[in-house]
XYZ file of C-alpha atoms in Angstrom:
300
model
C -15.037 2.940 -10.914
C -16.677 -0.262 -9.587
C -14.705 -2.368 -12.111
C -11.473 -0.596 -11.148
C -12.107 -1.234 -7.447
C -12.932 -4.914 -8.033
C -9.768 -5.414 -10.097
C -7.705 -3.759 -7.352
C -9.368 -6.016 -4.762
C -8.341 -9.197 -6.612
C -4.738 -8.238 -7.367
C -4.123 -6.718 -3.909
C -5.223 -9.877 -2.083
C -3.263 -12.006 -4.525
C -0.016 -10.043 -3.994
C -0.146 -10.348 -0.171
C -0.518 -14.139 -0.227
C 1.994 -14.570 -3.044
C 4.666 -12.424 -1.327
C 4.124 -14.161 2.019
C 4.423 -17.535 0.227
C 7.705 -16.392 -1.392
C 9.121 -15.308 2.028
C 7.933 -18.414 3.901
C 8.656 -21.134 1.329
C 11.493 -19.692 -0.782
C 13.187 -17.110 1.479
C 13.700 -14.648 -1.391
C 15.453 -11.425 -0.214
C 13.063 -8.572 0.503
C 14.566 -5.473 -1.123
C 15.546 -7.544 -4.175
C 11.903 -8.626 -4.548
C 10.819 -4.967 -4.361
C 13.420 -4.124 -7.032
C 11.963 -6.835 -9.313
C 8.498 -5.307 -8.726
C 9.693 -1.825 -9.714
C 11.539 -3.061 -12.833
C 8.508 -5.053 -14.039
C 6.257 -2.043 -13.343
C 8.493 0.202 -15.431
C 8.657 -2.367 -18.250
C 4.861 -2.750 -18.140
C 4.407 1.023 -18.410
C 6.899 1.195 -21.271
C 4.786 -1.368 -23.165
C 1.588 0.578 -22.312
C 3.184 3.749 -23.659
C 4.217 1.987 -26.898
C 0.632 0.719 -27.284
C -0.571 4.359 -27.002
C -2.485 3.645 -23.786
C -1.026 6.894 -22.430
C 1.281 9.660 -23.672
C 4.389 10.262 -21.533
C 4.862 13.815 -20.292
C 8.272 15.371 -19.606
C 8.589 16.004 -15.881
C 11.420 17.646 -13.882
C 13.149 14.817 -11.914
C 13.734 17.105 -8.915
C 9.959 17.379 -8.394
C 9.655 13.584 -8.198
C 12.680 12.830 -6.023
C 10.792 12.816 -2.722
C 7.877 10.856 -4.215
C 10.230 8.192 -5.650
C 12.010 7.922 -2.296
C 8.724 7.540 -0.380
C 7.614 4.925 -2.956
C 10.738 2.858 -2.134
C 10.157 3.248 1.595
C 6.456 2.452 1.371
C 6.974 -0.832 -0.518
C 10.142 -1.966 1.299
C 8.799 -1.334 4.831
C 5.396 -2.840 4.017
C 7.108 -5.982 2.668
C 9.420 -6.151 5.712
C 6.324 -5.905 7.928
C 4.737 -8.782 5.970
C 7.928 -10.833 6.292
C 8.300 -10.317 10.057
C 4.654 -10.306 11.224
C 1.651 -12.612 10.920
C -0.716 -11.598 8.085
C -3.246 -10.472 10.739
C -0.841 -8.057 12.449
C 0.491 -6.862 9.074
C -3.046 -6.082 7.870
C -4.162 -4.468 11.113
C -1.093 -2.213 11.227
C -2.022 -0.988 7.740
C -5.424 0.148 9.119
C -3.470 2.851 10.965
C -2.846 4.571 7.609
C -6.251 6.330 7.800
C -5.594 8.042 11.184
C -2.089 9.016 10.054
C -3.353 10.488 6.738
C -5.918 12.520 8.691
C -3.175 13.743 11.062
C -0.903 14.722 8.127
C -3.722 16.533 6.291
C -4.807 18.314 9.490
C -1.367 19.523 10.629
C 0.496 19.960 7.334
C -2.279 20.864 4.873
C -4.699 22.669 7.270
C -7.552 20.395 6.211
C -10.406 20.096 8.729
C -12.341 16.955 9.665
C -15.578 16.740 11.678
C -15.551 15.579 15.308
C -17.391 12.326 14.543
C -14.783 11.448 11.904
C -12.018 12.078 14.458
C -13.842 9.935 17.060
C -13.877 6.896 14.735
C -10.067 6.918 14.906
C -10.262 5.802 18.575
C -11.665 2.270 17.952
C -9.396 1.856 14.879
C -6.270 2.646 16.926
C -7.456 0.741 20.021
C -8.126 -2.405 17.956
C -4.645 -2.290 16.396
C -3.029 -1.954 19.862
C -5.163 -4.810 21.280
C -4.256 -7.135 18.408
C -0.529 -6.354 18.592
C -0.449 -6.768 22.395
C -2.055 -10.216 22.297
C -0.350 -11.481 19.138
C 1.208 -14.873 20.001
C 3.870 -14.359 17.330
C 4.584 -10.773 18.498
C 7.779 -9.497 16.903
C 9.286 -6.168 18.019
C 11.279 -5.698 14.812
C 8.123 -6.506 12.837
C 6.251 -3.752 14.714
C 9.035 -1.224 13.990
C 8.793 -2.049 10.268
C 4.991 -1.857 10.434
C 5.115 1.602 12.092
C 7.636 2.925 9.545
C 5.542 1.407 6.755
C 2.395 3.196 7.963
C 4.143 6.566 8.235
C 5.790 6.400 4.800
C 2.647 4.954 3.126
C 0.520 7.794 4.516
C 2.965 10.448 3.295
C 3.180 8.742 -0.085
C -0.607 8.577 -0.548
C -1.053 12.255 0.331
C 1.814 13.254 -2.005
C 0.576 11.174 -4.962
C -2.756 13.006 -4.961
C -1.018 16.384 -4.572
C 1.589 15.722 -7.304
C -0.995 14.589 -9.864
C -2.834 17.905 -9.435
C 0.322 20.009 -9.210
C 2.009 18.583 -12.326
C -1.279 18.011 -14.203
C -0.420 14.387 -14.980
C -2.396 11.162 -14.796
C -1.376 8.106 -12.807
C 0.481 6.355 -15.629
C 2.502 9.442 -16.586
C 3.590 9.913 -12.993
C 4.444 6.243 -12.391
C 6.326 6.067 -15.725
C 8.862 8.570 -14.380
C 8.766 7.453 -10.788
C 9.323 3.669 -11.249
C 12.813 3.918 -12.905
C 13.896 6.503 -10.310
C 12.784 4.224 -7.468
C 14.503 1.235 -9.171
C 17.784 3.174 -9.413
C 17.573 4.071 -5.703
C 17.053 0.425 -4.731
C 19.862 -0.753 -7.059
C 22.268 1.351 -5.009
C 20.843 0.080 -1.691
C 20.565 -3.711 -2.364
C 24.330 -4.613 -2.172
C 24.574 -3.017 1.304
C 21.700 -4.991 2.823
C 21.396 -8.237 0.867
C 23.649 -10.721 -0.967
C 23.618 -10.236 -4.738
C 25.244 -13.494 -5.927
C 25.431 -16.949 -4.370
C 23.045 -18.520 -1.848
C 20.136 -16.233 -0.945
C 21.131 -13.502 -3.440
C 18.963 -12.120 -6.237
C 21.226 -13.880 -8.797
C 21.593 -17.014 -6.653
C 20.708 -20.620 -7.582
C 16.886 -20.339 -7.315
C 14.547 -23.126 -8.390
C 12.388 -22.508 -11.514
C 9.248 -22.459 -9.316
C 10.754 -19.730 -7.074
C 11.722 -17.618 -10.107
C 8.267 -18.064 -11.621
C 6.658 -16.971 -8.340
C 8.916 -13.880 -8.160
C 8.137 -12.930 -11.771
C 4.408 -13.473 -11.252
C 4.635 -11.366 -8.090
C 6.240 -8.580 -10.170
C 3.459 -8.676 -12.783
C 0.746 -8.577 -10.100
C 2.599 -5.743 -8.286
C 2.494 -3.762 -11.560
C -1.274 -4.276 -11.726
C -1.642 -3.238 -8.067
C 0.393 -0.039 -8.597
C -1.570 0.819 -11.708
C -4.954 0.320 -10.052
C -3.889 2.203 -6.861
C -2.875 5.229 -8.924
C -6.052 5.029 -10.961
C -8.273 4.837 -7.857
C -6.533 7.677 -5.978
C -6.532 9.815 -9.146
C -10.211 9.187 -9.895
C -11.574 9.183 -6.334
C -9.496 10.245 -3.286
C -6.843 8.798 -0.924
C -9.593 8.328 1.655
C -11.835 6.290 -0.692
C -8.867 4.114 -1.592
C -8.141 3.539 2.065
C -11.713 2.727 2.957
C -11.908 0.269 0.100
C -8.706 -1.199 1.484
C -10.670 -2.293 4.536
C -12.763 -4.731 2.516
C -9.532 -6.264 1.290
C -8.400 -6.174 4.919
C -11.195 -8.535 6.050
C -10.686 -10.995 3.204
C -6.893 -11.006 3.629
C -7.224 -11.551 7.388
C -9.413 -14.611 6.898
C -7.074 -15.926 4.217
C -4.038 -15.481 6.482
C -5.543 -17.622 9.231
C -6.640 -20.289 6.739
C -3.554 -20.468 4.469
C -0.722 -19.824 6.935
C -2.383 -21.278 10.083
C -1.704 -18.045 12.017
C -2.885 -18.437 15.648
C -5.719 -16.141 16.796
C -6.618 -15.442 20.451
C -9.995 -14.139 21.727
C -8.459 -10.744 22.562
C -6.952 -10.474 19.092
C -10.381 -11.217 17.648
C -11.813 -8.392 19.780
C -9.070 -6.066 18.532
C -9.920 -6.917 14.911
C -13.653 -6.339 15.535
C -12.896 -3.046 17.291
C -10.811 -1.793 14.329
C -13.446 -3.008 11.881
C -16.166 -1.124 13.791
C -14.108 2.087 13.636
C -13.471 1.610 9.919
C -17.162 1.045 9.114
C -18.247 4.025 11.238
C -15.644 6.194 9.503
C -16.838 5.083 6.059
C -20.480 5.725 6.983
C -19.804 9.271 8.274
C -17.485 10.145 5.397
C -20.028 9.066 2.788
C -22.929 10.869 4.491
C -20.824 14.067 4.649
C -19.990 13.778 0.949
C -23.676 13.258 0.115
C -24.579 16.288 2.267
C -22.107 18.554 0.485
C -23.322 17.291 -2.920
C -26.993 18.036 -2.128
C -26.024 21.541 -0.896
C -24.331 22.203 -4.250
C -27.403 20.946 -6.128
C -29.778 23.151 -4.086
C -27.794 26.313 -4.772
C -29.533 28.453 -7.442
């Protein structure tokens, strides 16, 4: 599990900087980039299946329709948030996924959380609001994309865990069916929102370095998807999210260093506030898990 988490850490940080670089320096269209990611992911899984790394399982497409749709939304909105916001605001908005997952599991799945866990959501949310309010490069459209991204990502993460148990499949079997479905959905959508041929289109006159970056981004996205599924399947959506906060700190620092994003004192306070909430949440969650484990052990 430690090796899986470390691998996810490396590829997840890499993909954020690489995608931001592609948007800033090459201006590659967003949904088209997501489509490339999905196609490469499906191709990668096809190769894995041929190498007997996993055995595909026949699944009813109707059961995966909503999951495939939320997968599209989760990646597209997250990328649009990255394109329109500073890396700091993009990362901080993603921290809101934990409160939203807890809200979804409480209201839709009747799952209960302790009061101290609920209280940690206050500094997390407050920090995100503080940072957004004092962001020098504040972008309203960026915040809309960030909010949509958080909502769809939260739904997607809850559904992935539920679907794996419901259909009795592992992460690769689920993604193997889901990636082509999501690709097909985006294929239909791309011509309505982005140019396909000519300047700025997916089949436009791109430089070899831009194409190499896009392809590399696709390969890394495949590795990210694979490791996300593996972590959620082998641990829980909450563990994956908490681990995401380590990546959060490293990515934040990298954003300010690589892209020279401005940072005000109040934004710094917002980041620290969110970080405090995240660490408190992790601490309480782990101690509760330990408590429930020791109770099970003590039972005769």
